[in-house]
XYZ file of C-alpha atoms in Angstrom:
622
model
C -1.618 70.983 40.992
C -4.293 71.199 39.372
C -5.296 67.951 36.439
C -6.893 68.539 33.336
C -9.660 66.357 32.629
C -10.037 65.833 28.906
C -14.192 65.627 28.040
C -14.902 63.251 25.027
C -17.152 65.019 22.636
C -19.384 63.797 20.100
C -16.871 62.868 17.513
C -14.745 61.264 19.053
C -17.673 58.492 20.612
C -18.120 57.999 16.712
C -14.810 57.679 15.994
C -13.846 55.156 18.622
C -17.152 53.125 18.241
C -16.737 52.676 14.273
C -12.502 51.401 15.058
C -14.094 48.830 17.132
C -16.702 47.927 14.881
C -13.947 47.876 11.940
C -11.566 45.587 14.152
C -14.419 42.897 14.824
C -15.187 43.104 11.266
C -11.620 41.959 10.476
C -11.731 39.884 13.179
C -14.455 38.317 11.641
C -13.378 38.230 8.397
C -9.933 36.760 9.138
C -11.974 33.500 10.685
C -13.796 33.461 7.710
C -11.359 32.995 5.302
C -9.492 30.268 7.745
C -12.913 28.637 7.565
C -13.309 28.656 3.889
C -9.549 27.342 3.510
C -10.179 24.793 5.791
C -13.767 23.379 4.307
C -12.254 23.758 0.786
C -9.073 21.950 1.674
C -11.578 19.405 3.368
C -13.505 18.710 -0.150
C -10.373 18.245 -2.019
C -9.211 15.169 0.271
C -13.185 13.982 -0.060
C -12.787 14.193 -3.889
C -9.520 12.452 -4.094
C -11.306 9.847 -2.175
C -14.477 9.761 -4.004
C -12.537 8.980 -7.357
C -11.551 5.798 -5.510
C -14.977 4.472 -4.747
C -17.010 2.961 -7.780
C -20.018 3.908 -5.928
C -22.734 3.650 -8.763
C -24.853 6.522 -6.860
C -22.811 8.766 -4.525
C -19.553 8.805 -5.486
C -19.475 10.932 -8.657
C -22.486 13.241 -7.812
C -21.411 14.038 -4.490
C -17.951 15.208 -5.638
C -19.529 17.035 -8.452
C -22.318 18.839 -5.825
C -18.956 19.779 -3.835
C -17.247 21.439 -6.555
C -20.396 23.448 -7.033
C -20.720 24.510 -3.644
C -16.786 25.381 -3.546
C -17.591 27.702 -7.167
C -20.434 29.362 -5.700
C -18.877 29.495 -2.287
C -22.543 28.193 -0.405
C -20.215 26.798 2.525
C -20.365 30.367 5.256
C -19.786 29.978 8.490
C -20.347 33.237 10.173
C -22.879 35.866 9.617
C -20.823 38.420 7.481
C -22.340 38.668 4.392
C -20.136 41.280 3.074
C -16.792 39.245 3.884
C -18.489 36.430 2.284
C -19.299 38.165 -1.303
C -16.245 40.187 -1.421
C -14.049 36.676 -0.649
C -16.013 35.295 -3.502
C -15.553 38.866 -5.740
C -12.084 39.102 -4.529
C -11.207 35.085 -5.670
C -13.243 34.058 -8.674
C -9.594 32.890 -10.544
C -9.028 30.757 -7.550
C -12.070 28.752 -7.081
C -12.373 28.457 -10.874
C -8.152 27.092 -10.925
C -9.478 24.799 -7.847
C -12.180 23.337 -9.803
C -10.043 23.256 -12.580
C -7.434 21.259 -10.623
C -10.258 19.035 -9.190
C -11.787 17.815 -12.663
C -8.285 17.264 -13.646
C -7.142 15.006 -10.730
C -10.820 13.498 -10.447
C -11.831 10.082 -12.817
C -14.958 9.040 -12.778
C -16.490 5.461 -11.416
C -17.328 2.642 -13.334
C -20.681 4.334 -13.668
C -19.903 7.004 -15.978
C -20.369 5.744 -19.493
C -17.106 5.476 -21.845
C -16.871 7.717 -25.198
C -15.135 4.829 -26.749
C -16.521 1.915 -28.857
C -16.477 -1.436 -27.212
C -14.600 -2.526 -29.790
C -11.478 0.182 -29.384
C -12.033 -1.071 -25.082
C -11.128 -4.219 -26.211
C -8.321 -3.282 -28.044
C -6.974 -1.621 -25.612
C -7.135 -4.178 -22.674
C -5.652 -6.553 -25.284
C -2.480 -4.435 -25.761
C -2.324 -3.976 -21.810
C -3.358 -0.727 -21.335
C -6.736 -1.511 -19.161
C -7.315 -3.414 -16.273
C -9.821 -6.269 -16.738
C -11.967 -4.909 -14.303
C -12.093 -1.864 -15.674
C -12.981 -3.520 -18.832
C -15.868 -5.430 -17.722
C -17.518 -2.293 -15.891
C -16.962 -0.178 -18.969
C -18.573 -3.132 -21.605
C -21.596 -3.040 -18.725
C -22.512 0.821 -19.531
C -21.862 0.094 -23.184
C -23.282 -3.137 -23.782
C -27.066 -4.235 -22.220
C -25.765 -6.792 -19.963
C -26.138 -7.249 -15.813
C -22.831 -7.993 -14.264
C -21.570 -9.092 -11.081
C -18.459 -10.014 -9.326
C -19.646 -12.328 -6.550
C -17.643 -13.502 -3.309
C -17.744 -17.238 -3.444
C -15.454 -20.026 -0.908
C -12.085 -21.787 -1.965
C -12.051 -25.336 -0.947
C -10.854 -27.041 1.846
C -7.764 -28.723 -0.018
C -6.170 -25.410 -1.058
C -3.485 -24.447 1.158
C -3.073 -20.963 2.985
C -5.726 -17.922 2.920
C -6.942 -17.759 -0.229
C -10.023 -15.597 -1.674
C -12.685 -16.532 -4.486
C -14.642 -14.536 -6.823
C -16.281 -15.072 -9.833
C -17.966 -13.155 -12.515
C -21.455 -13.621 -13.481
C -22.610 -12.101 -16.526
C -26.239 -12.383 -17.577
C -26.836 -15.306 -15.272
C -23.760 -17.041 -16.274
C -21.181 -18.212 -14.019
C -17.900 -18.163 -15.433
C -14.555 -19.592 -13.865
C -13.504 -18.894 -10.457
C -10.650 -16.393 -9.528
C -8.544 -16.537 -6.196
C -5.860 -14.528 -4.989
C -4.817 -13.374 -1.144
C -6.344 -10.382 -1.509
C -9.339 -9.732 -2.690
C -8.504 -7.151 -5.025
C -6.149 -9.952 -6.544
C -8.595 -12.712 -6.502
C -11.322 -9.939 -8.629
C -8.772 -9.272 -11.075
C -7.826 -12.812 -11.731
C -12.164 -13.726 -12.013
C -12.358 -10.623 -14.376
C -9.230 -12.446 -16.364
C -10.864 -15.577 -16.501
C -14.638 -14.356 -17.750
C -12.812 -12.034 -20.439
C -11.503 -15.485 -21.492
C -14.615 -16.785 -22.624
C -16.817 -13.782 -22.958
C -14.538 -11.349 -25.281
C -15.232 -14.237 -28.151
C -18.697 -14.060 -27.868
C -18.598 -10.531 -28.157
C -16.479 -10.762 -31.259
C -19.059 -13.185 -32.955
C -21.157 -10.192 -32.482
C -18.981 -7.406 -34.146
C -22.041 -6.423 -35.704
C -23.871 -5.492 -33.320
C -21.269 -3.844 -30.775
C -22.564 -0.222 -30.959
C -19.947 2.180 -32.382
C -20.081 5.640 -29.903
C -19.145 9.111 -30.980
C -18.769 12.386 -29.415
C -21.171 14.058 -30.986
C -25.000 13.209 -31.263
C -27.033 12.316 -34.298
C -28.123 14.882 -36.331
C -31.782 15.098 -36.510
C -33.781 14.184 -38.960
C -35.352 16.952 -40.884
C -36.811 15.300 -43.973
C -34.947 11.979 -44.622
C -35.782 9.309 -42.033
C -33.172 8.041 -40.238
C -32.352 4.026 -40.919
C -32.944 2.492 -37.146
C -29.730 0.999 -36.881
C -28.501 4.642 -36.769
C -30.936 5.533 -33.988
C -30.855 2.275 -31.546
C -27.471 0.991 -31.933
C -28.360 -1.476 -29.111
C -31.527 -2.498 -30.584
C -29.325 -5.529 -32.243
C -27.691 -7.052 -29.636
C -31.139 -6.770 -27.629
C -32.891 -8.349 -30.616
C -29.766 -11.407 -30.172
C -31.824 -12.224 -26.879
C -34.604 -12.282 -28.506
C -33.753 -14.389 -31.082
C -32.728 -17.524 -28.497
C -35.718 -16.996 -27.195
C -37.249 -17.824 -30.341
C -34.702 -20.476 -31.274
C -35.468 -22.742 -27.994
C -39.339 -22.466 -28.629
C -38.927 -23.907 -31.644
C -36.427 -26.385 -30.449
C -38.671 -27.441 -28.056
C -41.940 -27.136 -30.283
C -39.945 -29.474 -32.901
C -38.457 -32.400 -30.511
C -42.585 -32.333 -28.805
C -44.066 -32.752 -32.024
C -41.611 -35.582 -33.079
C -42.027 -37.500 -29.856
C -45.711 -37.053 -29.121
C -47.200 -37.520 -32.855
C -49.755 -40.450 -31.534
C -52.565 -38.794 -30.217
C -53.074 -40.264 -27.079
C -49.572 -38.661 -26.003
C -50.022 -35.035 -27.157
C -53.098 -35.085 -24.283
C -50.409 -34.926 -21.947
C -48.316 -32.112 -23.597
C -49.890 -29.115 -22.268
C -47.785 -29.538 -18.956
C -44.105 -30.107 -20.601
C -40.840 -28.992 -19.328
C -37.659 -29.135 -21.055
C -34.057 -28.665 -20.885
C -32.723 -27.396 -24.374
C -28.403 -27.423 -24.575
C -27.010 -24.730 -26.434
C -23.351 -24.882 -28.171
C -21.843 -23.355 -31.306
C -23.838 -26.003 -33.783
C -27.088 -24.861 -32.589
C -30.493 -25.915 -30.098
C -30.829 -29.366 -28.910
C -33.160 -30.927 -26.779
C -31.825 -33.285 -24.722
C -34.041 -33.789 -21.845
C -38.118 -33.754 -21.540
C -41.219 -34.360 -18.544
C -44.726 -33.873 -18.293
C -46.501 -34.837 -15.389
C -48.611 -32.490 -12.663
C -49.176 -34.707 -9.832
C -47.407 -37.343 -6.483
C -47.344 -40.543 -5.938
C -50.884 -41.424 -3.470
C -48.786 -44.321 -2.066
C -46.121 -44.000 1.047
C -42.424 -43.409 0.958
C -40.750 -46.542 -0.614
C -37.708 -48.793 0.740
C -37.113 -49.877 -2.580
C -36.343 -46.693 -4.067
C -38.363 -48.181 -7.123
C -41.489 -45.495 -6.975
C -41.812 -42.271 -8.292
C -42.688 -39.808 -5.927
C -42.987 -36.589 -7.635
C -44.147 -36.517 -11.395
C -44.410 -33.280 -11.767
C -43.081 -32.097 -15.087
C -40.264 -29.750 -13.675
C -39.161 -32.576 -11.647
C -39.210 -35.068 -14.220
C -37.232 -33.043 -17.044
C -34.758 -32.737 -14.119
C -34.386 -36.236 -13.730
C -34.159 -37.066 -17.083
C -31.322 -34.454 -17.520
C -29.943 -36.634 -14.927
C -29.861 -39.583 -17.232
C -28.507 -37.441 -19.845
C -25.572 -36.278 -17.565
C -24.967 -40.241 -16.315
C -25.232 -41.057 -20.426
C -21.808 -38.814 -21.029
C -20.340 -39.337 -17.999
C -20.088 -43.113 -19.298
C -18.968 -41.572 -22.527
C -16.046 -39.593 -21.243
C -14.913 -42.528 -19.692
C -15.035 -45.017 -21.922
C -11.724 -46.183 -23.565
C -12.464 -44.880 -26.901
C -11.043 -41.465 -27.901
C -14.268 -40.984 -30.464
C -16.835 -41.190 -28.180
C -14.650 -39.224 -24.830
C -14.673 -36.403 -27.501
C -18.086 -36.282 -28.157
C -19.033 -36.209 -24.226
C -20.155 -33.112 -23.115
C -17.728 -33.212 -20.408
C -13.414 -31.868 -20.122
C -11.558 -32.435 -17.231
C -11.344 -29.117 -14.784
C -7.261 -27.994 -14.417
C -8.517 -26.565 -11.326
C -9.998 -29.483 -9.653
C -10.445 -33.153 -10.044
C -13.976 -32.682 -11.406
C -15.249 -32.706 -14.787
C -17.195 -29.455 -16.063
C -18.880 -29.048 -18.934
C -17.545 -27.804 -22.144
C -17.499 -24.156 -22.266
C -19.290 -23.385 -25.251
C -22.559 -25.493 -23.807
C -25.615 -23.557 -22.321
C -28.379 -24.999 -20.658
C -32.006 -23.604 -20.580
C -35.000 -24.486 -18.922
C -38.796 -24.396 -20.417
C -41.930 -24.373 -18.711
C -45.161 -24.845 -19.417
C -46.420 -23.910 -16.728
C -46.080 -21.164 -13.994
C -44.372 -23.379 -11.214
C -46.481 -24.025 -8.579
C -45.461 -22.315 -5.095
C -43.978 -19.021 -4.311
C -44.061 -18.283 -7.824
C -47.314 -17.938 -8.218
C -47.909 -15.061 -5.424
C -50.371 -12.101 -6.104
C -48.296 -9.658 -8.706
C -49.889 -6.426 -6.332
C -48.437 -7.902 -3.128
C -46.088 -5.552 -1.341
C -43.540 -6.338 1.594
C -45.395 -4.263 4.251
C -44.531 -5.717 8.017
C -46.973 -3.059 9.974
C -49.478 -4.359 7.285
C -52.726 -6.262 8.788
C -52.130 -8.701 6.663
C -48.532 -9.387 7.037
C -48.836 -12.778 7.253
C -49.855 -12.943 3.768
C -46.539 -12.024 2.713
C -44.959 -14.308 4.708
C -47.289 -17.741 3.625
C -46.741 -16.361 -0.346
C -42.888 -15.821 -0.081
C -42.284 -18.866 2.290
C -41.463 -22.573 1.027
C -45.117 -24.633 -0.121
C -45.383 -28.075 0.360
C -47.172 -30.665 -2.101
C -49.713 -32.526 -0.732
C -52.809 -34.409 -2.293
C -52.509 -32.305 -5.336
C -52.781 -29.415 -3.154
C -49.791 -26.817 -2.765
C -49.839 -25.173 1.003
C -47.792 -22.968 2.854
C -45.043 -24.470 5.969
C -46.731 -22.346 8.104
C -49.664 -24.261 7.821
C -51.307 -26.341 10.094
C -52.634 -28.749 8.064
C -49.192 -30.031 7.858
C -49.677 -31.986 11.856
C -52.060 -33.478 10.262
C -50.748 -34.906 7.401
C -47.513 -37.288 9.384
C -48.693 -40.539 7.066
C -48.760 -39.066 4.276
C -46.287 -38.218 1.467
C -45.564 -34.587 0.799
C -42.821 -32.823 -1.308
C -41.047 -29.758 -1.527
C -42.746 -27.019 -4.226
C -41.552 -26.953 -7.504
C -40.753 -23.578 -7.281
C -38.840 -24.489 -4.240
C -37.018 -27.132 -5.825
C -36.089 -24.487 -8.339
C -34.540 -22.863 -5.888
C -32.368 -24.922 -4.835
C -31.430 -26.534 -7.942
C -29.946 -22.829 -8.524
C -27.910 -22.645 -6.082
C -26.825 -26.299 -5.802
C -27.171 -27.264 -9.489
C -29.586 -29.710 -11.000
C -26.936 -32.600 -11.044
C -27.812 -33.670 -7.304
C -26.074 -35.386 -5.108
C -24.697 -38.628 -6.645
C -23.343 -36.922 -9.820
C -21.201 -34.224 -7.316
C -18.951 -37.056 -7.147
C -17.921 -36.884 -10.522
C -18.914 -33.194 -11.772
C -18.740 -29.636 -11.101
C -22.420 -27.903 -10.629
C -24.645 -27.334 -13.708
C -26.470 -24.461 -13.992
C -29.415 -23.140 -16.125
C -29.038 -19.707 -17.450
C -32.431 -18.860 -18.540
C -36.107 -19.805 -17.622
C -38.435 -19.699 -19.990
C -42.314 -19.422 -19.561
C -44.642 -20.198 -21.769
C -47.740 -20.152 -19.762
C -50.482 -17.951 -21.581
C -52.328 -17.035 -18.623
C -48.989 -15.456 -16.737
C -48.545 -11.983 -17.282
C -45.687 -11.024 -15.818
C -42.334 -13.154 -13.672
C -42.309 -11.056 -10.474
C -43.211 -13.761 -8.656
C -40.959 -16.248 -10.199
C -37.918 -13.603 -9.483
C -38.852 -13.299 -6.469
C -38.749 -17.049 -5.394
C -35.714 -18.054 -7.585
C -33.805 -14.939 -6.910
C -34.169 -13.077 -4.734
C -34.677 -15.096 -1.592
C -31.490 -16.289 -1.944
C -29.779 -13.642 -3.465
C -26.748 -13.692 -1.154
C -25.753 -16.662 -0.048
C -23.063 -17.160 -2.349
C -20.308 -16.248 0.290
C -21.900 -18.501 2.480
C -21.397 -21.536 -0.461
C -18.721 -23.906 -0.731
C -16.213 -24.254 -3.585
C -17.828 -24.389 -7.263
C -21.259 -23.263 -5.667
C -23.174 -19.642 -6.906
C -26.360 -18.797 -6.787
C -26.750 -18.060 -10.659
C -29.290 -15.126 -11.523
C -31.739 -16.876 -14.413
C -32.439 -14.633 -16.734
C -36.638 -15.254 -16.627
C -38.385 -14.273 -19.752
C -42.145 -15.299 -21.010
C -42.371 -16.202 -24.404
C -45.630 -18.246 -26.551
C -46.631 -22.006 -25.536
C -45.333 -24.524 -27.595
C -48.775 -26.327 -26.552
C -52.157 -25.436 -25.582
C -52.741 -26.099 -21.679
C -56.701 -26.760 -21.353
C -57.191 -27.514 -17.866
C -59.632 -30.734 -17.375
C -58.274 -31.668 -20.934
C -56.367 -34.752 -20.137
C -58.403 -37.374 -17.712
C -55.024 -39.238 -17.536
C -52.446 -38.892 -13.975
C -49.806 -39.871 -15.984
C -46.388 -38.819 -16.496
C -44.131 -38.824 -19.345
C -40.665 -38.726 -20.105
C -37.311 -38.685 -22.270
C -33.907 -37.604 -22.554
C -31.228 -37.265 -25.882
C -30.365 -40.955 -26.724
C -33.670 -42.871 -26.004
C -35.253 -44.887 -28.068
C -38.811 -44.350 -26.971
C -40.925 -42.441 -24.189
C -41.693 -43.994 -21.033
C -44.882 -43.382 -19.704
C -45.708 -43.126 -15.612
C -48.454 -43.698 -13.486
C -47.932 -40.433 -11.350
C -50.345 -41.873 -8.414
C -48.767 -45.550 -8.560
C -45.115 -44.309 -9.205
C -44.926 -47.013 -11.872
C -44.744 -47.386 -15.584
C -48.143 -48.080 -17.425
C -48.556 -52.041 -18.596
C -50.216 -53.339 -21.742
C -53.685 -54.108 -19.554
C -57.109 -53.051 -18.759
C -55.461 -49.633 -17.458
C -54.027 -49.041 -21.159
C -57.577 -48.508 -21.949
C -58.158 -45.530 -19.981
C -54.046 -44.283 -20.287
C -51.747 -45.060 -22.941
C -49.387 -47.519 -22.177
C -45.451 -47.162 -22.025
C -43.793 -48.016 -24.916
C -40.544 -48.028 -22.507
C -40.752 -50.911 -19.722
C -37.368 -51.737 -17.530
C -38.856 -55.017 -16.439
C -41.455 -56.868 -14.649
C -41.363 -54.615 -11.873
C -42.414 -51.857 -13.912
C -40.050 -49.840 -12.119
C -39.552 -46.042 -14.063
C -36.081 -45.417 -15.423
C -36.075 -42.084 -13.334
C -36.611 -44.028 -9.971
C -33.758 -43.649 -7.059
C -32.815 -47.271 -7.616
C -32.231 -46.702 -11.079
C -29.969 -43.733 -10.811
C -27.834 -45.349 -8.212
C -27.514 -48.074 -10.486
C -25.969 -45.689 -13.045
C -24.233 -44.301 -10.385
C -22.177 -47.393 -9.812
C -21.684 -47.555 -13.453
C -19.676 -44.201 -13.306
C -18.077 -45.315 -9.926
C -16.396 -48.118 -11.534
C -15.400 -46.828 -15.339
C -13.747 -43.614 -13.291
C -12.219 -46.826 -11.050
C -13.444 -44.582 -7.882
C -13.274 -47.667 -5.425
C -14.513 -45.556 -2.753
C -17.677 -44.760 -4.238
C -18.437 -48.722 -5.302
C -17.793 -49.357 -1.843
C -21.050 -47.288 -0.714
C -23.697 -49.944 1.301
C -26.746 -47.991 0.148
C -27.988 -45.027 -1.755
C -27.858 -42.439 1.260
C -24.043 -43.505 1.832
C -23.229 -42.475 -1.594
C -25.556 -39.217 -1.682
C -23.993 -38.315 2.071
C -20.038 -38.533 0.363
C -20.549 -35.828 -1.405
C -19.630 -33.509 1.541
C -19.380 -30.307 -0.334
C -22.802 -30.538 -1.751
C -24.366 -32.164 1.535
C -22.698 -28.903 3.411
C -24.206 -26.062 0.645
C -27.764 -27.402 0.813
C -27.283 -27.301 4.779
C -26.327 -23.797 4.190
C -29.023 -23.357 1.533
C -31.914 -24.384 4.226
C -30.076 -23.029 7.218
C -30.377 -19.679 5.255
C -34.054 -20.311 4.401
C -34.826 -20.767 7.598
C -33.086 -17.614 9.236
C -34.742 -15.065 7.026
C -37.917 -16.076 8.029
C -39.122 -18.022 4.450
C -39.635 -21.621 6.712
C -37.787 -24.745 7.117
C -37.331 -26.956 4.995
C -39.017 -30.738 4.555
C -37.073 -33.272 5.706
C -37.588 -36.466 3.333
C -38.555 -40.123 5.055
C -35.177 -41.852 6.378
C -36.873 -45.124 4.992
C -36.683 -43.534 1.383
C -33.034 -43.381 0.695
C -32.123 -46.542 3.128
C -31.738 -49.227 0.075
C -29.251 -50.855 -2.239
C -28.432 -52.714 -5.009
């Protein structure tokens, strides 16, 4: 037989090459699409779990930049462009329903501002219909306030796993939430600060700013009344306006005090703590002072050490804190009412009232940290590194001098008496309180909310926020009960009086706190009170003297003494039982273990360790 052989002409080479070509194209395209479906269904689920995450930055603009590229379909895998367009011309009702569905099921974070009034927020979370949470984000992008909900410790006497967080709003520290989850201990802290902040908001129903869905017209020929324009401007201006209030405050109570002449020398280096409440601006505790002691560490605990004025407002706030503390605890009901002080349901410490604000006003510029250049810049592969490190470290005090830790003066100087910076001391006084240790025993932490400087030659508080802030901005989790790190609010505002250096010849010290009857005047190199003598000549005398010993009413052996006053009207045996004033400042374990923490913390992120004070200085007693 013979086979027939069948010869492929030209046509039908085209024909089979273009039904291969056609197959891989379908081939092709059918990937495609099971791509597409698979990267689309893979957006969704990261949208659904963006709308979860309150992410101030990413959360909402990333799911927003995926429905875009979804819509325009940017997402191709494979190189067939004319698979791609016609799946996008052949599905422009799906992607748009996707989208659609997308917006629908998608809420935004707690960044995305409300198109409500504060006042209709409020409303609502009072009739139940909004988380507290929710309520304190949305006030945040409504209302010019910083917020934060801060991890702190629960004690060691609360049974089971608990955890603590509190809200701080504008530097204030309000009550602490726990729960045993954390989502349950947030929403019982946000519970808690709406407690005490939703009233100060309505005091201020004036000034919430009403929102509307539409935007102000513009003016054409009438001018538009500000109000209309900056509905914040208000509430901002209520800032202002305290600001203004304490100067005066303070301007007032210095004039009052210092009218003699040969005190008002000594004014240009006062600090002051004013107390607000719902009456008003008080005054209640006063230092000047810019110097140490010259003489060594005393076993008496009947010197002075540190007059600067910081230092010795602090002290004297002290004295005003021991003065209501005796109050509260007195037998009669008149004067326990006009204390300062309620009794904590959580605890077995007193706090103070919660309408009561304290602020702090300088003079000065504290000396230290807060002081560095304003153009320094955190550059490690910089030559001068170590630049940063000596300016943002802890300072030392020392002959009138302020150096770094890092220092080597500092082996030098083993006889001689040195101190912690004021800035330093700042510091810690934020994080621990400014009650100290003795007064732990008896009261929760107390906090300043606001630093005011009035220095005329300081032009701006980087420095300051910086050294207060954030060095220590996270320790709070690391804090025992009742202990934050509180966020001052740091402004600069006019000098309530003039601060001419070389104006005062005098190394003296003076100070006062709400209830005395006169000032008491320091020698800040002798650590004593000024006599009536040859000396008065050259510096005024005190018109306050505790005795023959001339020992200052802001020594250590005068605050334990007022200590054990406390100790035995609160009948706290175990405290009058105390053999000297370092046993009674080493009971107070939960304070003792923060500033541990505190300069444990220092220490680790490189800022230096902390001065240890003389053992002889603290080892007295009554």
């Amino acid at each position: 037989m013979v086979s027939k052989r069948f010869h492929r002409g030209p046509l039908s080479l085209v024909f089979h090459s273009l039904l291969q070509l056609l197959l891989i194209t379908l081939t092709r395209c059918v990937q495609s699409v099971a791509a597409q479906k698979s990267q689309r269904t893979h957006l969704i689920r990261v949208i659904s779990r963006e709308r979860w995450k309150p992410r101030r930055d990413s959360g909402p603009r990333r799911a927003r930049s995926c429905l875009r590229m979804i819509s325009n379909g940017s997402f191709r895998v494979s190189r067939a462009t004319n698979s791609a367009q016609s799946l996008r011309k052949d599905a422009p009702v799906t992607s748009e329903v996707s989208e659609e569905r997308a917006k629908s099921k998608f809420k935004p974070g707690f960044n995305v501002k409300p198109n409500v009034s504060a006042q209709t927020l409020i409303e609502r979370y009072k009739q139940g219909a909004t988380h507290a949470v929710t309520l304190l984000y949305q006030l945040n992008q409504i209302l010019p306030f910083n917020l934060e909900l801060k991890e702190t410790v629960t004690s060691d006497n609360i049974p089971g796993s608990y955890f603590a967080f509190c809200a701080v709003i504008d530097g204030v520290k309000y009550k602490t939430g726990m729960g045993i989850t954390k989502k349950e201990a947030r929403l019982k802290a946000a519970e808690l600060a709406l407690q005490d902040f939703l009233p100060s908001l309505e005091s201020l129903k004036c000034s919430l700013p009403e929102l509307s869905g539409v935007p102000p017209p513009l003016p054409v020929k009438e001018e538009v009344p500000t109000s209309d324009t900056r509905p914040f401007r208000a509430f901002c201006d209520g800032k202002n306006s305290v600001n203004q209030q304490l100067i005066h405050a303070v301007r007032d109570k210095l004039t009052k005090l210092m009218s003699s002449q040969e005190f008002s020398a000594c004014s240009g280096t006062t600090a002051a703590f004013i107390m607000q409440t719902s009456s008003g601006f008080e005054v209640v505790a006063l230092g000047t002072g810019d110097c140490n002691t010259k003489e060594s560490a005393s076993s008496s605990g009947r010197l002075v050490h540190d007059s600067h004025a910081v230092v010795t407002a602090r002290r004297s706030l002290m004295r005003f804190l021991y003065r209501h503390l005796l109050m509260f605890y007195s037998k009669t009901t008149n004067l326990t009412k006009k204390s300062i002080f309620h009794q904590n349901s959580n605890s077995n410490l007193l706090a103070l009232k919660s309408d009561i604000i304290l602020h702090l006003y300088v003079n000065q510029l504290p000396k230290g940290a807060a002081r560095m250049p304003s153009m320094l810049r955190l550059s490690p592969f910089s030559m001068h590194a170590w630049e940063v490190r000596n300016d943002m470290g802890l300072h030392l005090s020392m002959e009138g001098k302020i150096i770094s830790v890092f220092s080597s003066r500092i082996d030098d100087s083993a006889s001689k008496l040195i101190s912690m910076s004021t800035t330093d001391k700042i510091t810690q006084w934020q994080v621990l309180g400014y009650q100290g240790a003795l007064l732990s025993h008896f009261i929760e932490p107390v906090y300043v909310q606001s630093i005011l400087i009035g220095d005329s030659s300081c032009s701006q508080t980087r420095g300051m926020e910086i050294a207060i802030i954030q060095r220590v901005e996270d320790i709070t989790p690391q804090l025992p009960m009742f202990f934050c790190m509180i966020r001052p609010r740091i402004s600069l505002v006019p000098s309530v009086a003039p601060d001419i250096i070389g104006s005062s010849p005098w190394t003296c010290s003076i100070n006062w706190s709400e209830g005395d009857c006169s000032l008491e005047v320091v020698d800040s190199l002798e650590g004593r009170t000024i006599e009536d003598c040859l000396l008065s000549l050259i510096m005024p005398s005190s018109p306050f003297k505790s005795g023959p010993a001339l020992a200052s009413r802001l020594c250590k052996a005068a605050m334990l003494h007022r200590f054990r006053l406390v100790a035995k009207e609160a009948q706290r045996q175990d405290l009058l039982s105390t053999s000297s004033y370092r046993e009674a400042k080493n009971m107070a374990k939960p304070y003792q273990e923060g500033k541990k923490k505190l300069r444990t913390y220092l220490s680790q992120c490189g800022f230096g360790s902390w001065l240890a004070k003389p053992a002889v200085s603290d080892n007295f007693s009554m």
